[in-house]
Amino acid sequence: MGLFPLMSTFSPSMRKLVVALFLIGSFCLNAQQTDSVYTNIFSSISDYRNHNEVFLGNVGLAKFNLFSPFDDNNTENRSLFPERSNSQSYTDIFYVLGTGQENYFDLIHNQKLTKDLQAKVSFFRSSSTGIYSAQAATVSNFSFDLNFNPEEKRYNFSLNFRNYKRYNDINGGVADSTFFSLLDSANANVKTTFPVQMPSAVITSPNNSELEMLDMSYSHSYNLSKTRNDSLAYFQLAQTFQYKRTKRAFNVLTNTDFFSDFNYDSVTTADSMKLEQLTHQLGVEYHKTNLQLSAGIGQNYYEYLSYSPFEVHWENYLYANLRAHKDNFSFRSDAVFITSENKYESFNVSNTARYVDTGNQIFDVMEANFNFGTNLPELYFDDYVSNHFQWSRTNNRNTIIKADFVGVNTKAKAKVTVNFESQSDAIFWDSDSQIGQTGISVFGVTLEKQFQFGKRFFFSTSLRLQDVVAKQTIEVPNVVSFSKFFFKGKIFRKQLSFDAGINLLYYSSFYSKAYNPALDKFYVQDQQKVGNYPILDVFAEFYLKNSFAFFITLTHANSGLLLDEIGKNYLATTNYPRQDRAFKFGLKWRLFD
């Protein structure tokens, strides 16, 4: 099956871009070389969404993390394929097509422009109509990185640009919990007949939200010595300029069942929020074999604007960094101390230690992290005015302690993770979607192991046990498990490797947060539990010479089954069902220069 017949759901401009990229890729293929030490990164390519993340209907809508009670809404949807290769010039193309007009396209190109100049360009776009009315969403991300880092010259620089956008229709959710009887994936019309809380939730609905994030930075340094030789040690001056902007807009027609519950005005309004940040940092770095120290000063300037308040905020800070490694041990530490209006504001110290010992019988890789600090909630949490929600409050400084340990036994294909996090005044939204602060702590243990049966059969499993202590109804599932049973083989004269099997996700029942589309945030509730429901995927993955891979999968294959026993635990979160049974096809292609 070729790629181009699969692009019928792309817009004309998107199809032109993909065609152009493939023409470029075809040219690169003519000069393709075998990367003999390149490791296969295509394992489990069908898991292009993390199993610990729950999406509300499709790729573009809001999501929350089953492992963390602190995240209210993740703005970033990408968590794919860490690239590691000894090749300095290559192109990665990743594409997924799913039922429900779901498209997922990711392109990353690394190019060595000169001996000392390296460039990286990435483009990502996903779109989906969702599983019921007025859930269409689009996510896009473009980034560009340029690095000049000569070994013998005294000057180097780094230029980084990132532009992220998310657009989605606002759908208030399902009004009637008896909708489970309609979960018949064989009937395509059912997907658009769910009762929803917004009567205006139709294709032409004016209810939507937009999120835009822009991040640009330029960093450079100048070596004070004549040569850059770590064995002789040298000092260098380093400077960074950065600009960040976050814009959020809501266009909501309020004469709907959902918003009438909040008793706000009934006019059509466009609410918005914008936060801009300018950063300047200047410091001195000391480099020597296996050691790097840096320290300096910096300033942050913020401008915050919502429907009516306008605020300006200045920060000054001192920072220090340490990087050290010797033999099998490495250590890094970062510290920052911030003042504003000539008085203490916050501080943070983060430390990471890593030890590798291939001879250790228990853990051949060990890593420990410990972070301690305070922070003031950002300006958005202090003041916000719109025609739907508004608040003006003084938030307390939040103290954060975070520690975790990871142990890996590579030979046994086993991994243990223990983590703890505590916050004294974490921000949350209460049951009325109003901001509050509360003390909250979470402790978790994750066990991962892969078993092999004979030459061809494998079973890998991840089991996480966790609990939350909080004064509010903030919960995470106490048990989360993700397992994979699969068969490995080779076909076509052993040139095409494949894995085929099933994935099974399960998490215990808990009071999930509910989603408020007018704020694009999750708020706590204690009226409805979700979870205690297995989610089964069937997949087959194929790999060709470590550079081309594709998969076919049937996600949530058990959708609509055993409704009387477990059907009413089918929700992803309050009032939002999980995506029902869907077929997906995807491919990933790495092209080397």
Coordinates of C-alpha atoms in Angstrom, one line a residue:
M1 CA 0.0 0.0 0.0
G2 CA 1.5 3.4 -1.0
L3 CA 1.4 6.6 1.0
F4 CA -0.3 8.9 -1.5
P5 CA -3.6 7.0 -1.7
L6 CA -3.8 7.4 2.1
M7 CA -3.6 11.2 1.9
S8 CA -7.1 11.8 0.6
T9 CA -8.2 13.4 3.9
F10 CA -5.4 15.9 3.9
S11 CA -6.1 19.5 2.7
P12 CA -4.8 20.4 -0.8
S13 CA -2.0 22.5 0.7
M14 CA -1.0 19.6 3.1
R15 CA -0.9 17.1 0.2
K16 CA 1.4 19.4 -1.8
L17 CA 3.7 19.7 1.2
V18 CA 3.9 15.9 1.6
V19 CA 4.5 15.3 -2.1
A20 CA 7.3 17.9 -2.0
L21 CA 8.9 16.2 1.0
F22 CA 8.7 12.8 -0.6
L23 CA 10.4 14.1 -3.7
I24 CA 13.2 15.5 -1.5
G25 CA 13.3 12.2 0.3
S26 CA 13.5 10.2 -3.0
F27 CA 16.5 12.4 -4.0
C28 CA 18.1 11.6 -0.6
L29 CA 17.5 7.9 -1.1
N30 CA 19.8 7.9 -4.2
A31 CA 22.7 8.7 -1.9
Q32 CA 21.5 6.5 1.0
Q33 CA 24.3 4.7 2.9
T34 CA 24.1 1.9 5.4
D35 CA 24.6 3.0 8.9
S36 CA 26.2 -0.2 10.3
V37 CA 26.0 0.8 14.0
Y38 CA 22.6 2.4 13.8
T39 CA 20.3 0.9 16.4
N40 CA 16.7 0.1 15.6
I41 CA 14.4 2.8 17.0
F42 CA 11.2 1.4 15.5
S43 CA 10.3 -1.0 18.2
S44 CA 6.6 -0.6 19.2
I45 CA 5.9 2.0 16.5
S46 CA 2.1 1.4 16.9
D47 CA 2.3 2.9 20.4
Y48 CA 2.4 6.4 19.0
R49 CA 0.4 7.6 22.0
N50 CA 1.7 7.0 25.5
H51 CA -0.4 4.6 27.4
N52 CA -0.3 6.8 30.5
E53 CA -2.1 9.6 28.7
V54 CA -5.9 9.9 28.2
F55 CA -7.3 11.9 25.3
L56 CA -10.8 13.3 25.3
G57 CA -12.0 11.9 22.0
N58 CA -9.2 12.5 19.6
V59 CA -5.6 13.6 19.1
G60 CA -6.2 17.3 19.3
L61 CA -8.4 17.7 22.3
A62 CA -7.2 18.1 25.8
K63 CA -5.6 15.2 27.7
F64 CA -4.5 14.3 31.2
N65 CA -1.8 12.1 32.6
L66 CA -2.8 9.0 34.6
F67 CA 0.5 9.1 36.5
S68 CA 0.4 12.8 37.6
P69 CA -2.2 14.6 39.7
F70 CA -0.4 17.9 39.1
D71 CA -1.1 18.3 35.3
D72 CA -4.3 20.1 34.5
N73 CA -4.0 20.1 30.8
N74 CA -0.9 19.2 28.7
T75 CA -0.3 21.6 25.8
E76 CA 2.1 19.3 24.0
N77 CA 0.9 16.2 22.2
R78 CA 4.2 14.8 21.0
S79 CA 6.1 12.1 22.9
L80 CA 7.5 10.0 20.0
F81 CA 10.7 8.2 19.1
P82 CA 13.8 9.6 20.8
E83 CA 16.2 9.7 17.9
R84 CA 19.7 8.4 18.5
S85 CA 22.0 7.8 15.5
N86 CA 25.7 8.2 14.7
S87 CA 24.6 9.7 11.3
Q88 CA 24.6 13.5 11.2
S89 CA 22.3 13.9 8.3
Y90 CA 19.1 12.0 8.0
T91 CA 15.3 12.4 7.6
D92 CA 12.5 10.8 9.6
I93 CA 9.0 10.6 8.2
F94 CA 6.2 9.3 10.3
Y95 CA 2.6 9.1 9.2
V96 CA -0.6 7.6 10.6
L97 CA -4.1 7.4 9.1
G98 CA -7.0 6.3 11.2
T99 CA -10.8 6.0 10.9
G100 CA -12.6 9.1 12.0
Q101 CA -10.4 11.1 9.5
E102 CA -7.5 11.0 11.9
N103 CA -4.2 12.1 10.3
Y104 CA -0.9 12.2 12.1
F105 CA 2.2 13.4 10.2
D106 CA 5.7 14.0 11.6
L107 CA 8.8 15.0 9.7
I108 CA 12.3 15.5 11.2
H109 CA 15.3 16.4 9.2
N110 CA 18.9 16.7 10.5
Q111 CA 21.4 18.2 8.1
K112 CA 25.2 18.7 8.5
L113 CA 25.6 22.0 6.5
T114 CA 29.3 22.4 7.0
K115 CA 32.0 20.8 9.2
D116 CA 30.9 22.9 12.2
L117 CA 27.3 23.8 11.3
Q118 CA 24.3 21.5 12.1
A119 CA 20.6 22.2 11.3
K120 CA 17.5 20.4 12.4
V121 CA 13.9 21.1 11.0
S122 CA 10.8 19.3 12.3
F123 CA 7.2 19.6 11.2
F124 CA 4.3 17.9 13.0
R125 CA 0.6 18.0 12.3
S126 CA -2.4 16.0 13.5
S127 CA -6.1 16.4 12.8
S128 CA -9.2 14.5 13.6
T129 CA -13.0 14.9 13.6
G130 CA -13.3 13.1 16.9
I131 CA -15.9 10.5 17.8
Y132 CA -19.0 12.7 18.2
S133 CA -20.4 16.0 17.1
A134 CA -18.2 19.2 17.2
Q135 CA -15.0 17.6 18.3
A136 CA -12.8 18.4 15.3
A137 CA -9.3 19.4 16.3
T138 CA -6.0 20.2 14.8
V139 CA -2.5 20.4 16.3
S140 CA 0.6 21.6 14.5
N141 CA 4.2 22.2 15.5
F142 CA 7.1 23.6 13.6
S143 CA 10.7 23.9 15.0
F144 CA 14.1 24.9 13.6
D145 CA 17.4 24.6 15.3
L146 CA 20.8 25.8 14.0
N147 CA 24.0 25.0 15.9
F148 CA 27.5 26.2 15.2
N149 CA 30.0 24.5 17.4
P150 CA 33.6 24.3 16.0
E151 CA 36.2 22.4 18.1
E152 CA 39.1 24.8 17.5
K153 CA 37.4 28.2 17.2
R154 CA 36.6 30.5 20.0
Y155 CA 33.0 31.5 19.0
N156 CA 29.9 29.3 18.8
F157 CA 26.2 29.9 18.8
S158 CA 22.8 28.2 18.8
L159 CA 19.5 29.4 17.3
N160 CA 16.2 27.8 18.2
F161 CA 12.6 28.5 16.9
R162 CA 9.4 26.7 17.8
N163 CA 5.8 27.5 16.9
Y164 CA 3.0 25.4 18.3
K165 CA -0.7 25.7 17.6
R166 CA -3.8 23.8 18.8
Y167 CA -7.4 24.4 17.6
N168 CA -10.4 22.5 18.7
D169 CA -14.2 22.7 18.7
I170 CA -15.7 23.0 22.1
N171 CA -18.0 20.2 23.0
G172 CA -19.5 20.3 26.5
G173 CA -19.6 16.5 26.7
V174 CA -22.3 13.8 27.0
A175 CA -25.5 14.8 28.8
D176 CA -27.1 11.4 29.2
S177 CA -25.2 8.4 30.7
T178 CA -27.5 6.0 29.0
F179 CA -25.7 6.6 25.7
F180 CA -23.7 3.3 26.2
S181 CA -26.5 1.4 24.5
L182 CA -25.5 3.2 21.3
L183 CA -22.0 2.0 21.2
D184 CA -22.2 -0.1 18.1
S185 CA -19.2 0.7 15.9
A186 CA -20.8 -1.2 13.0
N187 CA -23.3 1.7 12.7
A188 CA -21.4 4.7 11.3
N189 CA -24.4 7.0 11.9
V190 CA -24.3 6.4 15.7
K191 CA -21.1 8.4 16.0
T192 CA -22.9 11.7 15.3
T193 CA -26.1 11.0 17.3
F194 CA -24.7 11.1 20.9
P195 CA -26.8 13.5 23.0
V196 CA -24.5 16.5 23.8
Q197 CA -24.8 19.3 26.3
M198 CA -24.4 22.0 23.7
P199 CA -27.4 22.2 21.3
S200 CA -25.2 24.4 19.0
A201 CA -22.6 21.6 18.8
V202 CA -22.9 21.0 15.1
I203 CA -20.4 21.3 12.3
T204 CA -21.0 25.0 12.0
S205 CA -20.7 25.5 15.8
P206 CA -19.0 28.8 16.7
N207 CA -17.7 27.3 19.9
N208 CA -14.0 26.7 19.7
S209 CA -10.7 27.3 21.4
E210 CA -7.2 28.2 20.1
L211 CA -3.8 27.9 21.7
E212 CA -0.6 29.3 20.2
M213 CA 2.9 29.1 21.7
L214 CA 5.9 30.8 20.2
D215 CA 9.4 30.3 21.5
M216 CA 12.6 31.8 20.0
S217 CA 16.1 31.9 21.5
Y218 CA 19.6 32.8 20.5
S219 CA 22.6 31.6 22.6
H220 CA 26.3 32.2 22.0
S221 CA 29.6 32.0 23.8
Y222 CA 33.1 33.2 23.4
N223 CA 36.2 31.3 24.6
L224 CA 38.6 33.5 26.6
S225 CA 41.5 31.2 25.8
K226 CA 43.1 30.9 22.4
T227 CA 42.1 27.2 22.1
R228 CA 39.1 25.1 23.1
N229 CA 40.9 22.1 24.6
D230 CA 39.2 20.5 27.6
S231 CA 42.4 18.9 28.8
L232 CA 43.9 22.4 29.3
A233 CA 40.8 23.9 30.9
Y234 CA 39.3 27.2 29.7
F235 CA 36.8 29.9 30.5
Q236 CA 34.2 31.3 28.2
L237 CA 31.5 34.0 28.3
A238 CA 27.9 32.8 27.5
Q239 CA 24.8 34.9 26.7
T240 CA 21.2 34.0 25.9
F241 CA 18.3 36.0 24.5
Q242 CA 14.8 34.5 24.5
Y243 CA 11.3 35.5 23.6
K244 CA 8.2 33.4 24.5
R245 CA 4.6 34.1 23.8
T246 CA 1.4 32.2 24.8
K247 CA -2.0 33.1 23.4
R248 CA -5.2 31.5 24.2
A249 CA -8.6 32.4 22.7
F250 CA -12.1 31.1 23.3
N251 CA -15.0 31.8 21.0
V252 CA -18.2 30.6 22.8
L253 CA -21.8 31.1 22.1
T254 CA -23.2 31.0 25.7
N255 CA -26.9 30.3 25.1
T256 CA -26.3 26.6 25.6
D257 CA -27.2 24.1 28.3
F258 CA -23.6 23.8 29.4
F259 CA -22.8 27.4 30.0
S260 CA -26.3 28.4 31.3
D261 CA -25.4 26.4 34.4
F262 CA -22.8 29.0 35.3
N263 CA -25.2 32.0 35.0
Y264 CA -23.0 34.3 33.0
D265 CA -24.1 36.7 30.3
S266 CA -25.7 35.3 27.1
V267 CA -23.9 37.2 24.4
T268 CA -21.5 35.9 21.8
T269 CA -18.0 36.8 23.0
A270 CA -14.4 36.2 22.1
D271 CA -12.3 35.8 25.3
S272 CA -8.5 35.7 25.2
M273 CA -5.4 35.6 27.2
K274 CA -1.8 36.5 26.2
L275 CA 1.4 36.1 28.1
E276 CA 4.8 37.4 26.7
Q277 CA 8.2 36.8 28.2
L278 CA 11.6 38.3 27.4
T279 CA 14.7 36.8 28.9
H280 CA 18.3 37.8 29.0
Q281 CA 21.0 35.8 30.6
L282 CA 24.8 36.4 30.9
G283 CA 27.3 34.1 32.6
V284 CA 30.8 32.6 32.8
E285 CA 31.5 28.9 32.0
Y286 CA 34.5 26.8 33.1
H287 CA 35.4 23.8 31.0
K288 CA 37.8 21.0 31.9
T289 CA 38.0 17.3 31.2
N290 CA 34.9 15.7 32.7
L291 CA 33.9 19.0 34.4
Q292 CA 31.8 22.0 33.5
L293 CA 30.8 24.8 35.8
S294 CA 28.7 27.9 34.9
A295 CA 27.2 30.8 36.9
G296 CA 25.6 34.1 36.0
I297 CA 22.7 36.5 36.2
G298 CA 19.5 36.9 34.2
Q299 CA 16.3 38.9 33.9
N300 CA 12.8 38.0 33.0
Y301 CA 10.2 40.5 31.8
Y302 CA 6.5 39.5 31.6
E303 CA 3.5 41.1 30.1
Y304 CA 0.1 39.5 30.9
L305 CA -3.2 40.4 29.3
S306 CA -6.7 38.9 29.6
Y307 CA -10.0 40.5 28.8
S308 CA -9.4 43.5 31.1
P309 CA -6.4 43.2 33.5
F310 CA -2.9 44.1 32.2
E311 CA 0.1 43.3 34.4
V312 CA 3.9 43.8 34.1
H313 CA 6.3 41.7 36.1
W314 CA 10.1 41.9 36.4
E315 CA 12.3 39.2 37.8
N316 CA 16.1 39.1 38.4
Y317 CA 17.8 35.8 39.1
L318 CA 21.2 34.2 39.8
Y319 CA 21.9 30.8 38.4
A320 CA 24.6 28.1 38.7
N321 CA 25.1 24.8 36.9
L322 CA 27.4 21.8 37.4
R323 CA 28.2 19.0 35.0
A324 CA 30.6 16.3 36.0
H325 CA 31.4 12.7 34.9
K326 CA 34.1 10.2 35.6
D327 CA 34.3 6.7 34.4
N328 CA 30.8 5.3 34.9
F329 CA 29.4 8.1 37.0
S330 CA 27.8 11.3 35.9
F331 CA 26.3 14.1 37.9
R332 CA 24.5 17.4 37.1
S333 CA 23.0 20.1 39.3
D334 CA 21.1 23.3 38.4
A335 CA 20.2 26.0 40.8
V336 CA 18.4 29.3 40.4
F337 CA 17.5 32.0 42.9
I338 CA 14.8 34.6 41.8
T339 CA 13.9 38.0 43.2
S340 CA 11.2 40.5 42.1
E341 CA 10.5 44.0 43.4
N342 CA 13.8 43.8 45.3
K343 CA 12.7 40.8 47.5
Y344 CA 12.9 37.0 47.4
E345 CA 10.5 35.3 45.1
S346 CA 11.5 31.7 44.6
F347 CA 14.4 29.2 44.2
N348 CA 14.9 25.8 42.7
V349 CA 17.7 23.2 42.9
S350 CA 17.6 20.1 40.8
N351 CA 20.1 17.2 40.9
T352 CA 20.6 14.1 38.7
A353 CA 23.1 11.3 39.3
R354 CA 23.6 8.4 37.0
Y355 CA 25.8 5.3 37.4
V356 CA 26.5 2.5 34.9
D357 CA 28.1 -0.8 35.9
T358 CA 27.8 -3.6 33.4
G359 CA 29.1 -6.0 36.0
N360 CA 26.4 -5.3 38.5
Q361 CA 24.1 -8.3 38.9
I362 CA 21.1 -6.3 40.2
F363 CA 21.1 -2.9 38.3
D364 CA 23.6 -2.2 35.6
V365 CA 22.1 1.3 35.1
M366 CA 21.0 3.5 38.1
E367 CA 19.7 7.0 38.1
A368 CA 18.5 9.2 40.9
N369 CA 16.9 12.7 40.8
F370 CA 16.2 15.1 43.6
N371 CA 14.5 18.5 43.1
F372 CA 13.7 21.0 45.8
G373 CA 12.4 24.6 45.4
T374 CA 9.6 27.1 45.5
N375 CA 7.6 29.0 42.9
L376 CA 4.9 31.6 42.6
P377 CA 2.0 30.7 40.4
E378 CA 2.1 32.4 37.0
L379 CA 0.1 35.6 36.4
Y380 CA -2.8 33.8 34.7
F381 CA -3.7 32.2 38.1
D382 CA -3.7 35.6 39.9
D383 CA -6.1 37.6 37.6
Y384 CA -8.4 36.6 34.8
V385 CA -11.4 38.3 33.4
S386 CA -13.7 37.1 30.7
N387 CA -17.4 37.0 30.0
H388 CA -17.5 33.4 31.3
F389 CA -15.0 33.1 34.1
Q390 CA -13.2 35.6 36.3
W391 CA -11.0 35.7 39.4
S392 CA -8.7 38.0 41.2
R393 CA -6.7 36.4 44.0
T394 CA -3.4 36.4 45.8
N395 CA -1.8 32.9 45.6
N396 CA 0.6 31.5 48.1
R397 CA 4.2 30.5 47.3
N398 CA 4.3 26.8 46.4
T399 CA 7.0 24.5 47.9
I400 CA 7.9 21.5 45.7
I401 CA 9.9 18.4 46.7
K402 CA 10.5 15.7 44.0
A403 CA 12.6 12.6 44.2
D404 CA 12.8 9.5 42.1
F405 CA 15.1 6.5 41.5
V406 CA 15.4 4.3 38.4
G407 CA 17.2 0.9 38.2
V408 CA 17.6 -1.0 35.0
N409 CA 18.8 -4.6 34.5
T410 CA 19.6 -4.7 30.8
K411 CA 20.3 -8.4 30.6
A412 CA 17.1 -9.4 32.4
K413 CA 15.1 -6.7 30.5
A414 CA 13.7 -5.3 33.8
K415 CA 13.3 -1.8 35.2
V416 CA 12.2 -0.4 38.5
T417 CA 11.1 3.2 39.1
V418 CA 10.2 4.7 42.4
N419 CA 9.1 8.3 42.6
F420 CA 7.7 10.8 45.2
E421 CA 6.4 14.4 44.7
S422 CA 4.9 16.7 47.3
Q423 CA 3.6 20.3 46.8
S424 CA 2.5 22.6 49.7
D425 CA 0.2 24.8 47.6
A426 CA -0.5 23.2 44.3
I427 CA -3.0 25.0 42.0
F428 CA -6.2 23.2 41.2
W429 CA -9.7 24.0 39.9
D430 CA -12.5 23.1 42.3
S431 CA -15.9 21.6 41.4
D432 CA -17.2 25.1 40.4
S433 CA -14.1 25.6 38.1
Q434 CA -12.7 28.2 40.5
I435 CA -9.0 28.3 41.3
G436 CA -7.8 27.0 44.7
Q437 CA -4.5 25.8 46.3
T438 CA -4.0 22.6 48.3
G439 CA -1.3 20.4 49.8
I440 CA -0.8 17.3 47.8
S441 CA 1.6 14.4 47.7
V442 CA 1.9 11.4 45.4
F443 CA 4.0 8.2 45.7
G444 CA 4.4 5.6 43.0
V445 CA 6.3 2.4 42.1
T446 CA 6.6 1.1 38.5
L447 CA 7.8 -2.4 37.6
E448 CA 8.7 -3.3 34.0
K449 CA 9.8 -6.6 32.7
Q450 CA 10.0 -8.5 29.4
F451 CA 9.7 -12.3 29.3
Q452 CA 10.6 -14.6 26.4
F453 CA 9.0 -18.0 25.7
G454 CA 11.1 -20.0 23.2
K455 CA 12.5 -18.1 20.2
R456 CA 9.5 -16.3 19.0
F457 CA 7.0 -15.4 21.8
F458 CA 7.4 -12.4 24.1
F459 CA 5.5 -10.8 26.9
S460 CA 6.3 -7.4 28.2
T461 CA 4.4 -5.7 31.1
S462 CA 4.5 -2.5 33.1
L463 CA 2.7 -2.3 36.5
R464 CA 2.4 0.9 38.4
L465 CA 1.1 1.2 41.9
Q466 CA 0.5 4.8 43.2
D467 CA -1.5 6.8 45.6
V468 CA -2.3 10.5 46.3
V469 CA -2.7 12.2 49.6
A470 CA -4.6 15.6 49.3
K471 CA -7.2 17.7 51.1
Q472 CA -9.2 17.9 47.9
T473 CA -10.8 15.2 45.7
I474 CA -7.7 14.8 43.6
E475 CA -7.1 11.2 42.6
V476 CA -5.1 9.1 40.2
P477 CA -5.8 5.4 39.6
N478 CA -4.1 3.3 42.2
V479 CA -3.2 0.6 39.6
V480 CA -2.1 1.2 36.0
S481 CA -0.9 -1.7 33.9
F482 CA 0.1 -1.9 30.3
S483 CA 1.0 -5.3 28.8
K484 CA 2.0 -6.6 25.4
F485 CA 2.0 -10.2 24.2
F486 CA 3.5 -10.6 20.7
F487 CA 5.2 -13.0 18.3
K488 CA 8.3 -12.2 16.3
G489 CA 9.3 -13.5 13.0
K490 CA 10.8 -12.9 9.5
I491 CA 9.3 -13.3 6.0
F492 CA 10.2 -12.7 2.4
R493 CA 13.6 -14.5 2.6
K494 CA 14.1 -13.2 6.1
Q495 CA 14.3 -9.6 4.8
L496 CA 11.1 -8.3 6.5
S497 CA 10.9 -8.7 10.3
F498 CA 7.6 -8.4 12.1
D499 CA 5.9 -8.3 15.5
A500 CA 2.3 -9.2 15.9
G501 CA 0.2 -9.4 19.0
I502 CA -2.1 -7.5 21.4
N503 CA -1.7 -4.6 23.8
L504 CA -3.8 -4.4 27.0
L505 CA -4.2 -1.2 29.1
Y506 CA -6.0 -1.3 32.4
Y507 CA -6.3 1.2 35.3
S508 CA -8.4 1.0 38.4
S509 CA -11.4 3.1 39.0
F510 CA -11.0 6.6 40.5
Y511 CA -12.6 10.0 40.6
S512 CA -11.2 11.5 37.4
K513 CA -11.0 15.2 36.9
A514 CA -13.8 16.7 34.7
Y515 CA -13.1 18.9 31.7
N516 CA -14.3 22.5 31.3
P517 CA -14.0 23.4 27.6
A518 CA -14.5 27.1 28.3
L519 CA -11.2 27.2 30.3
D520 CA -9.5 24.3 28.6
K521 CA -8.8 23.0 32.1
F522 CA -9.7 20.0 34.3
Y523 CA -11.5 20.5 37.6
V524 CA -12.0 18.1 40.5
Q525 CA -15.3 16.2 41.0
D526 CA -16.6 13.4 43.2
Q527 CA -19.8 12.4 41.4
Q528 CA -18.6 9.9 38.9
K529 CA -15.7 7.3 38.8
V530 CA -14.0 6.1 35.6
G531 CA -11.7 3.2 35.0
N532 CA -11.8 -0.5 35.9
Y533 CA -12.1 -1.1 32.2
P534 CA -9.7 -3.0 29.9
I535 CA -8.7 -1.5 26.6
L536 CA -7.5 -4.0 24.0
D537 CA -5.5 -3.3 20.9
V538 CA -4.5 -5.8 18.2
F539 CA -1.4 -4.9 16.1
A540 CA 1.1 -6.0 13.5
E541 CA 4.4 -4.2 13.0
F542 CA 6.9 -4.7 10.1
Y543 CA 10.6 -3.6 9.9
L544 CA 12.8 -3.5 6.9
K545 CA 16.6 -3.1 7.4
N546 CA 16.2 -0.8 10.4
S547 CA 15.2 2.1 8.2
F548 CA 11.6 1.5 7.2
A549 CA 8.7 0.3 9.3
F550 CA 4.9 0.2 9.1
F551 CA 2.1 -1.0 11.2
I552 CA -1.6 -1.8 11.2
T553 CA -3.6 -1.9 14.4
L554 CA -7.2 -2.2 15.6
T555 CA -7.4 0.1 18.7
H556 CA -10.0 -0.5 21.4
A557 CA -11.0 -3.8 19.8
N558 CA -13.2 -4.7 22.7
S559 CA -15.3 -1.5 22.3
G560 CA -19.0 -2.1 23.0
L561 CA -18.5 -5.6 24.4
L562 CA -19.8 -6.8 27.8
L563 CA -21.8 -3.6 28.3
D564 CA -23.8 -5.0 31.2
E565 CA -20.7 -6.0 33.1
I566 CA -18.2 -3.2 32.4
G567 CA -19.8 -1.0 29.8
K568 CA -20.4 2.0 32.1
N569 CA -16.7 2.3 32.9
Y570 CA -16.1 3.1 29.2
L571 CA -15.4 6.8 29.9
A572 CA -12.0 8.4 29.5
T573 CA -13.1 11.1 32.0
T574 CA -16.3 12.4 33.3
N575 CA -18.9 12.8 30.5
Y576 CA -16.3 11.9 27.8
P577 CA -16.2 8.4 26.3
R578 CA -13.0 6.8 25.1
Q579 CA -12.5 6.6 21.4
D580 CA -14.4 3.5 20.2
R581 CA -13.0 0.8 17.9
A582 CA -10.7 2.3 15.2
F583 CA -8.5 1.0 12.5
K584 CA -5.1 2.7 12.0
F585 CA -2.3 2.4 9.5
G586 CA 1.1 4.0 10.0
L587 CA 4.6 4.1 8.7
K588 CA 8.0 5.4 9.6
W589 CA 10.9 5.9 7.2
R590 CA 14.4 7.0 8.0
L591 CA 16.5 8.3 5.0
F592 CA 20.2 8.7 5.4
D593 CA 22.4 10.9 3.3

